[in-house]
Short mmCIF file of C-alpha atoms and ligand atoms in Angstrom, two decimals:
data_model
loop_
_atom_site.label_atom_id
_atom_site.label_comp_id
_atom_site.label_asym_id
_atom_site.label_seq_id
_atom_site.Cartn_x
_atom_site.Cartn_y
_atom_site.Cartn_z
CA UNK A 1 0.04 -0.03 -0.02
CA UNK A 2 1.30 3.46 -0.87
CA UNK A 3 0.53 6.52 1.10
CA UNK A 4 1.03 10.16 0.49
CA UNK A 5 2.20 11.28 4.00
CA UNK A 6 3.38 8.22 5.72
CA UNK A 7 5.85 5.38 5.23
CA UNK A 8 5.23 1.85 6.39
CA UNK A 9 7.77 -0.79 6.44
CA UNK A 10 7.71 -4.37 7.87
CA UNK A 11 10.66 -6.59 8.69
CA UNK A 12 11.20 -9.30 11.11
CA UNK A 13 8.00 -9.06 12.97
CA UNK A 14 8.10 -5.18 13.39
CA UNK A 15 6.14 -2.61 11.29
CA UNK A 16 7.64 0.75 11.34
CA UNK A 17 5.25 3.61 10.55
CA UNK A 18 7.00 6.95 9.72
CA UNK A 19 4.93 10.18 9.37
CA UNK A 20 6.59 11.68 6.45
CA UNK A 21 5.89 15.57 6.17
CA UNK A 22 9.28 16.81 7.44
CA UNK A 23 8.79 20.34 5.78
CA UNK A 24 5.74 20.76 8.01
CA UNK A 25 7.43 19.04 10.90
CA UNK A 26 4.95 16.09 10.39
CA UNK A 27 1.98 18.08 11.46
CA UNK A 28 -1.15 15.94 11.42
CA UNK A 29 -3.52 17.00 8.72
CA UNK A 30 -6.84 15.12 8.15
CA UNK A 31 -5.27 12.98 5.39
CA UNK A 32 -2.25 11.88 7.56
CA UNK A 33 -4.72 10.98 10.22
CA UNK A 34 -6.78 8.80 7.82
CA UNK A 35 -3.61 7.23 6.26
CA UNK A 36 -2.35 6.49 9.81
CA UNK A 37 -5.61 4.78 10.71
CA UNK A 38 -5.31 2.53 7.57
CA UNK A 39 -1.60 1.85 8.28
CA UNK A 40 -2.24 0.82 12.00
CA UNK A 41 -5.33 -1.08 10.97
CA UNK A 42 -3.54 -3.14 8.33
CA UNK A 43 -0.40 -3.71 10.59
CA UNK A 44 -2.75 -4.94 13.27
CA UNK A 45 -4.40 -7.28 11.08
CA UNK A 46 -1.09 -8.55 9.67
CA UNK A 47 -0.36 -11.93 11.22
CA UNK A 48 3.38 -11.25 10.90
CA UNK A 49 3.42 -7.98 12.54
CA UNK A 50 4.08 -8.55 16.32
CA UNK A 51 4.99 -4.88 17.29
CA UNK A 52 4.30 -1.56 15.68
CA UNK A 53 6.77 1.50 15.96
CA UNK A 54 5.64 4.90 15.18
CA UNK A 55 8.05 7.72 14.45
CA UNK A 56 8.54 10.97 12.44
CA UNK A 57 10.67 11.57 9.49
CA UNK A 58 13.78 13.88 9.74
CA UNK A 59 15.84 14.80 12.66
CA UNK A 60 13.64 17.62 14.00
CA UNK A 61 10.27 16.43 14.84
CA UNK A 62 8.07 13.36 15.94
CA UNK A 63 4.90 15.49 15.19
CA UNK A 64 4.53 19.30 15.78
CA UNK A 65 0.95 19.01 16.34
CA UNK A 66 -2.25 19.00 14.47
CA UNK A 67 -2.06 20.99 11.24
CA UNK A 68 -3.06 24.35 12.47
CA UNK A 69 -3.60 25.63 8.88
CA UNK A 70 -6.39 23.29 8.42
CA UNK A 71 -8.67 24.22 11.37
CA UNK A 72 -7.87 27.89 11.72
CA UNK A 73 -11.23 28.92 10.42
CA UNK A 74 -13.41 26.44 11.91
CA UNK A 75 -16.67 27.07 13.81
CA UNK A 76 -17.92 25.52 16.97
CA UNK A 77 -19.44 22.38 15.17
CA UNK A 78 -16.43 21.73 13.02
CA UNK A 79 -14.07 22.13 15.97
CA UNK A 80 -16.10 19.40 17.89
CA UNK A 81 -16.15 17.13 14.85
CA UNK A 82 -12.44 17.49 14.31
CA UNK A 83 -11.61 16.21 17.74
CA UNK A 84 -14.35 13.48 17.66
CA UNK A 85 -13.26 12.05 14.25
CA UNK A 86 -9.62 12.40 15.18
CA UNK A 87 -10.06 10.44 18.47
CA UNK A 88 -12.12 7.83 17.04
CA UNK A 89 -9.89 7.25 13.80
CA UNK A 90 -6.47 7.47 15.42
CA UNK A 91 -5.88 8.27 19.14
CA UNK A 92 -8.58 5.85 20.84
CA UNK A 93 -7.90 3.36 17.87
CA UNK A 94 -4.28 3.06 18.63
CA UNK A 95 -4.73 2.94 22.43
CA UNK A 96 -6.88 -0.11 21.91
CA UNK A 97 -4.98 -1.91 19.37
CA UNK A 98 -4.28 -5.45 20.17
CA UNK A 99 -0.70 -5.20 18.81
CA UNK A 100 1.80 -3.31 20.86
CA UNK A 101 2.58 0.04 19.76
CA UNK A 102 5.83 2.03 20.77
CA UNK A 103 6.34 5.74 20.09
CA UNK A 104 9.87 6.52 19.03
CA UNK A 105 9.73 10.24 19.87
CA UNK A 106 12.62 11.64 17.67
CA UNK A 107 12.05 15.40 18.23
CA UNK A 108 9.22 17.82 18.86
CA UNK A 109 6.21 16.00 20.08
CA UNK A 110 3.69 18.92 20.47
CA UNK A 111 -0.04 19.09 20.76
CA UNK A 112 -1.43 16.28 18.53
CA UNK A 113 1.93 14.96 18.36
CA UNK A 114 2.44 14.43 22.15
CA UNK A 115 -1.24 13.18 22.17
CA UNK A 116 -0.37 10.59 19.55
CA UNK A 117 2.79 9.43 21.47
CA UNK A 118 0.60 9.24 24.71
CA UNK A 119 -2.06 6.98 22.78
CA UNK A 120 0.67 4.49 22.15
CA UNK A 121 1.44 1.82 24.70
CA UNK A 122 4.62 3.34 25.80
CA UNK A 123 7.25 5.91 24.61
CA UNK A 124 11.08 6.21 24.09
CA UNK A 125 12.41 9.63 23.25
CA UNK A 126 15.65 10.85 21.72
CA UNK A 127 17.74 13.27 23.71
CA UNK A 128 16.67 16.10 21.39
CA UNK A 129 12.78 15.50 22.07
CA UNK A 130 10.75 18.31 23.37
CA UNK A 131 7.33 17.60 24.46
CA UNK A 132 4.28 19.77 25.30
CA UNK A 133 0.71 20.64 24.84
CA UNK A 134 0.84 24.20 23.67
CA UNK A 135 -3.01 24.58 22.65
CA UNK A 136 -3.84 27.12 25.27
CA UNK A 137 -1.41 29.46 23.57
CA UNK A 138 -3.67 29.07 20.62
CA UNK A 139 -6.86 29.81 22.38
CA UNK A 140 -7.98 26.09 22.30
CA UNK A 141 -7.42 22.97 24.64
CA UNK A 142 -5.88 19.68 23.53
CA UNK A 143 -8.66 17.90 21.64
CA UNK A 144 -7.05 14.47 20.95
CA UNK A 145 -7.20 13.13 24.42
CA UNK A 146 -4.35 15.23 25.93
CA UNK A 147 -6.36 16.50 28.91
CA UNK A 148 -7.07 12.78 29.82
CA UNK A 149 -3.93 10.91 28.94
CA UNK A 150 -1.47 13.44 30.34
CA UNK A 151 -2.77 13.37 33.83
CA UNK A 152 -2.82 9.60 33.63
CA UNK A 153 0.84 9.42 32.71
CA UNK A 154 2.30 12.32 34.76
CA UNK A 155 -0.13 13.16 37.39
CA UNK A 156 -2.67 15.92 37.68
CA UNK A 157 -0.48 18.73 38.98
CA UNK A 158 2.19 18.35 36.28
CA UNK A 159 -0.43 17.87 33.59
CA UNK A 160 -2.24 21.11 34.62
CA UNK A 161 1.06 23.01 34.61
CA UNK A 162 2.11 21.79 31.11
CA UNK A 163 -1.28 22.72 29.80
CA UNK A 164 -1.54 26.05 31.58
CA UNK A 165 1.92 27.29 30.62
CA UNK A 166 1.68 25.61 27.06
CA UNK A 167 5.49 25.04 27.53
CA UNK A 168 7.76 22.33 26.48
CA UNK A 169 9.74 19.81 28.69
CA UNK A 170 12.97 18.14 27.50
CA UNK A 171 13.59 14.47 27.22
CA UNK A 172 15.04 14.14 30.64
CA UNK A 173 12.25 15.76 32.30
CA UNK A 174 9.73 13.77 30.41
CA UNK A 175 11.87 10.65 31.73
CA UNK A 176 11.60 11.91 35.27
CA UNK A 177 7.76 12.60 34.82
CA UNK A 178 7.25 8.98 33.48
CA UNK A 179 6.04 10.39 30.22
CA UNK A 180 8.84 8.43 28.38
CA UNK A 181 10.32 5.05 29.51
CA UNK A 182 13.88 5.68 28.04
CA UNK A 183 15.95 8.52 26.57
CA UNK A 184 18.49 7.41 23.98
CA UNK A 185 20.71 9.21 21.27
CA UNK A 186 18.72 10.01 18.19
CA UNK A 187 21.02 7.81 16.00
CA UNK A 188 20.18 4.68 18.12
CA UNK A 189 16.30 5.34 18.66
CA UNK A 190 14.95 2.96 16.22
CA UNK A 191 17.42 0.22 16.98
CA UNK A 192 16.67 0.73 20.78
CA UNK A 193 12.92 0.28 20.11
CA UNK A 194 13.51 -2.64 17.91
CA UNK A 195 15.45 -4.38 20.68
CA UNK A 196 12.48 -3.96 23.01
CA UNK A 197 10.23 -5.22 20.27
CA UNK A 198 12.37 -8.37 19.97
CA UNK A 199 11.87 -8.94 23.72
CA UNK A 200 8.04 -8.51 23.38
CA UNK A 201 7.93 -10.79 20.38
CA UNK A 202 9.34 -13.80 22.42
CA UNK A 203 5.96 -13.62 24.42
CA UNK A 204 2.41 -14.59 23.44
CA UNK A 205 0.81 -12.18 21.19
CA UNK A 206 -2.60 -13.42 22.42
CA UNK A 207 -1.50 -12.86 26.23
CA UNK A 208 -0.29 -9.37 25.24
CA UNK A 209 -3.55 -8.48 23.49
CA UNK A 210 -5.52 -9.52 26.64
CA UNK A 211 -2.94 -7.57 28.93
CA UNK A 212 -3.48 -4.41 26.81
CA UNK A 213 -7.27 -4.77 27.06
CA UNK A 214 -7.03 -5.21 30.93
CA UNK A 215 -4.51 -2.30 31.59
CA UNK A 216 -6.63 -0.02 29.45
CA UNK A 217 -9.85 -1.01 31.43
CA UNK A 218 -8.47 0.76 34.52
CA UNK A 219 -8.77 4.16 32.51
CA UNK A 220 -12.30 3.44 31.14
CA UNK A 221 -15.41 5.09 32.98
CA UNK A 222 -18.01 2.43 34.11
CA UNK A 223 -15.74 -0.45 33.47
CA UNK A 224 -14.44 -2.60 36.29
CA UNK A 225 -10.70 -3.37 35.30
CA UNK A 226 -10.51 -6.14 37.90
CA UNK A 227 -13.57 -7.84 36.19
CA UNK A 228 -11.99 -7.47 32.87
CA UNK A 229 -8.64 -8.90 34.06
CA UNK A 230 -10.48 -11.99 35.73
CA UNK A 231 -12.40 -12.66 32.28
CA UNK A 232 -9.22 -12.26 30.29
CA UNK A 233 -7.08 -14.36 32.73
CA UNK A 234 -9.66 -17.17 32.44
CA UNK A 235 -9.90 -16.94 28.80
CA UNK A 236 -6.06 -17.52 28.34
CA UNK A 237 -6.63 -21.02 29.76
CA UNK A 238 -8.50 -22.10 26.75
CA UNK A 239 -5.76 -21.00 24.24
CA UNK A 240 -3.01 -22.81 22.42
CA UNK A 241 -0.63 -20.10 23.69
CA UNK A 242 -1.18 -21.04 27.23
CA UNK A 243 -0.70 -24.70 26.70
CA UNK A 244 2.49 -24.01 24.80
CA UNK A 245 3.73 -21.50 27.50
CA UNK A 246 3.15 -23.78 30.51
CA UNK A 247 4.27 -26.84 28.74
CA UNK A 248 7.54 -25.28 27.57
CA UNK A 249 8.17 -24.24 31.13
CA UNK A 250 7.71 -27.59 32.41
CA UNK A 251 9.76 -29.19 29.80
CA UNK A 252 12.48 -26.64 30.42
CA UNK A 253 12.56 -25.28 26.86
CA UNK A 254 11.64 -21.92 25.18
CA UNK A 255 8.06 -21.49 24.36
CA UNK A 256 7.25 -21.52 20.59
CA UNK A 257 4.04 -19.53 20.38
CA UNK A 258 1.80 -20.14 17.46
CA UNK A 259 1.43 -16.47 16.63
CA UNK A 260 -1.12 -13.71 16.26
N1 LIG B 1 0.59 22.89 11.94
C1 LIG B 1 1.02 23.45 10.72
N2 LIG B 1 2.15 23.58 10.28
C2 LIG B 1 3.26 23.60 11.24
C3 LIG B 1 2.85 23.18 12.61
C4 LIG B 1 1.68 22.85 12.81
N3 LIG B 1 1.33 22.37 14.14
N4 LIG B 1 4.15 23.09 13.06
C5 LIG B 1 5.11 23.43 12.17
N5 LIG B 1 4.45 23.71 11.00
C6 LIG B 1 5.15 24.15 9.79
C7 LIG B 1 5.40 25.71 10.01
O1 LIG B 1 4.32 26.45 9.61
C8 LIG B 1 6.62 25.83 8.93
O2 LIG B 1 6.00 25.84 7.60
P1 LIG B 1 6.66 26.96 6.56
O3 LIG B 1 7.95 26.43 6.48
O4 LIG B 1 5.66 26.54 5.22
O5 LIG B 1 6.23 28.32 7.10
C9 LIG B 1 7.36 24.52 9.07
O6 LIG B 1 6.42 23.78 9.71
C10 LIG B 1 8.56 24.52 9.94
O7 LIG B 1 8.15 25.12 11.11
P2 LIG B 1 8.92 26.33 11.87
O8 LIG B 1 8.00 27.04 12.77
O9 LIG B 1 9.55 27.29 10.71
O10 LIG B 1 10.17 25.64 12.61
P3 LIG B 1 10.92 26.16 13.91
O11 LIG B 1 12.10 25.33 14.17
O12 LIG B 1 11.14 27.72 13.82
O13 LIG B 1 9.92 26.00 15.14
C11 LIG B 1 8.25 24.68 16.28
C12 LIG B 1 9.44 24.77 15.49
C13 LIG B 1 7.79 23.25 16.57
C14 LIG B 1 8.52 25.27 17.70
C15 LIG B 1 7.02 25.61 15.70
O14 LIG B 1 6.97 24.99 14.36
C16 LIG B 1 5.82 25.49 16.37
O15 LIG B 1 5.53 26.14 17.35
N6 LIG B 1 4.82 24.65 15.82
C17 LIG B 1 3.52 24.73 16.35
C18 LIG B 1 3.36 23.95 17.65
C19 LIG B 1 1.88 23.82 18.04
O16 LIG B 1 1.47 24.89 18.56
N7 LIG B 1 1.24 22.52 17.92
C20 LIG B 1 0.05 22.45 18.48
C21 LIG B 1 -0.97 22.51 17.47
S1 LIG B 1 -2.68 22.18 18.08
#
């Protein structure tokens, strides 16, 4: 599949999706969001893709936000629709994907860019990365889940400060906040994410998908995460992966899981 604004490349169980509008610092316009939806969907359905990595092209930006030029003249109705459609097509979609998604934050992750990184299952940043939610400086608030996911990841007070000041934090501060799991040199960022992906791939894709569902349940209104966990735990016992995993342990060999 060919795209206008993104690249997608699959090797050794990993699909790397690269947002490719470097001249616009990979800003998310409507078409890019649509293409990202298609690329994530297709990687998730690909039985050979065990992990997805998302990054930005060029050395400067992961994503510098939603494309401001596209919504500058929107009215109330259009603004609401923009947020609702984006959340459904991309941000909620990525968060609830059954295939693990790692954000390789290779530079600016601002506004919708940080919101995309936060929708991923976890994040690794390069030393030059800068993160923030600058929307209040534009007279608007984060609309792609930022007001919800930032406090979940860094705590309410830090999230409030970041949103109110519209400022940026550097990679080390993001690390100390728990917003990213690691900070590495930019040249080694993708290789580092691929190393983590390889560790993930040794484990059961089925169990990982169930774990994503159970962890996410903790953050959903009206859902009891413990109940979701109990159900998913029980369901695992009826799978080939569980038989293989436990049998391999008892036979003192490495498990060879059947796949996605
Ligand atoms: N939407 C649309 N275009 C954007 C963009 C965005 N969010 N972020 C950057 N661009 C474009 C710039 O308009 C510029 O385009 P041009 O060359 O046609 O004029 C190009 O990307 C390069 O950006 P520029 O501002 O010249 O780079 P810089 O190094 O001086 O500054 C940033 C980098 C990230 C600090 C700055 O681009 C910025 O503040 N971007 C907007 C961030 C933001 O508010 N995001 C939240 C949106 S809700």
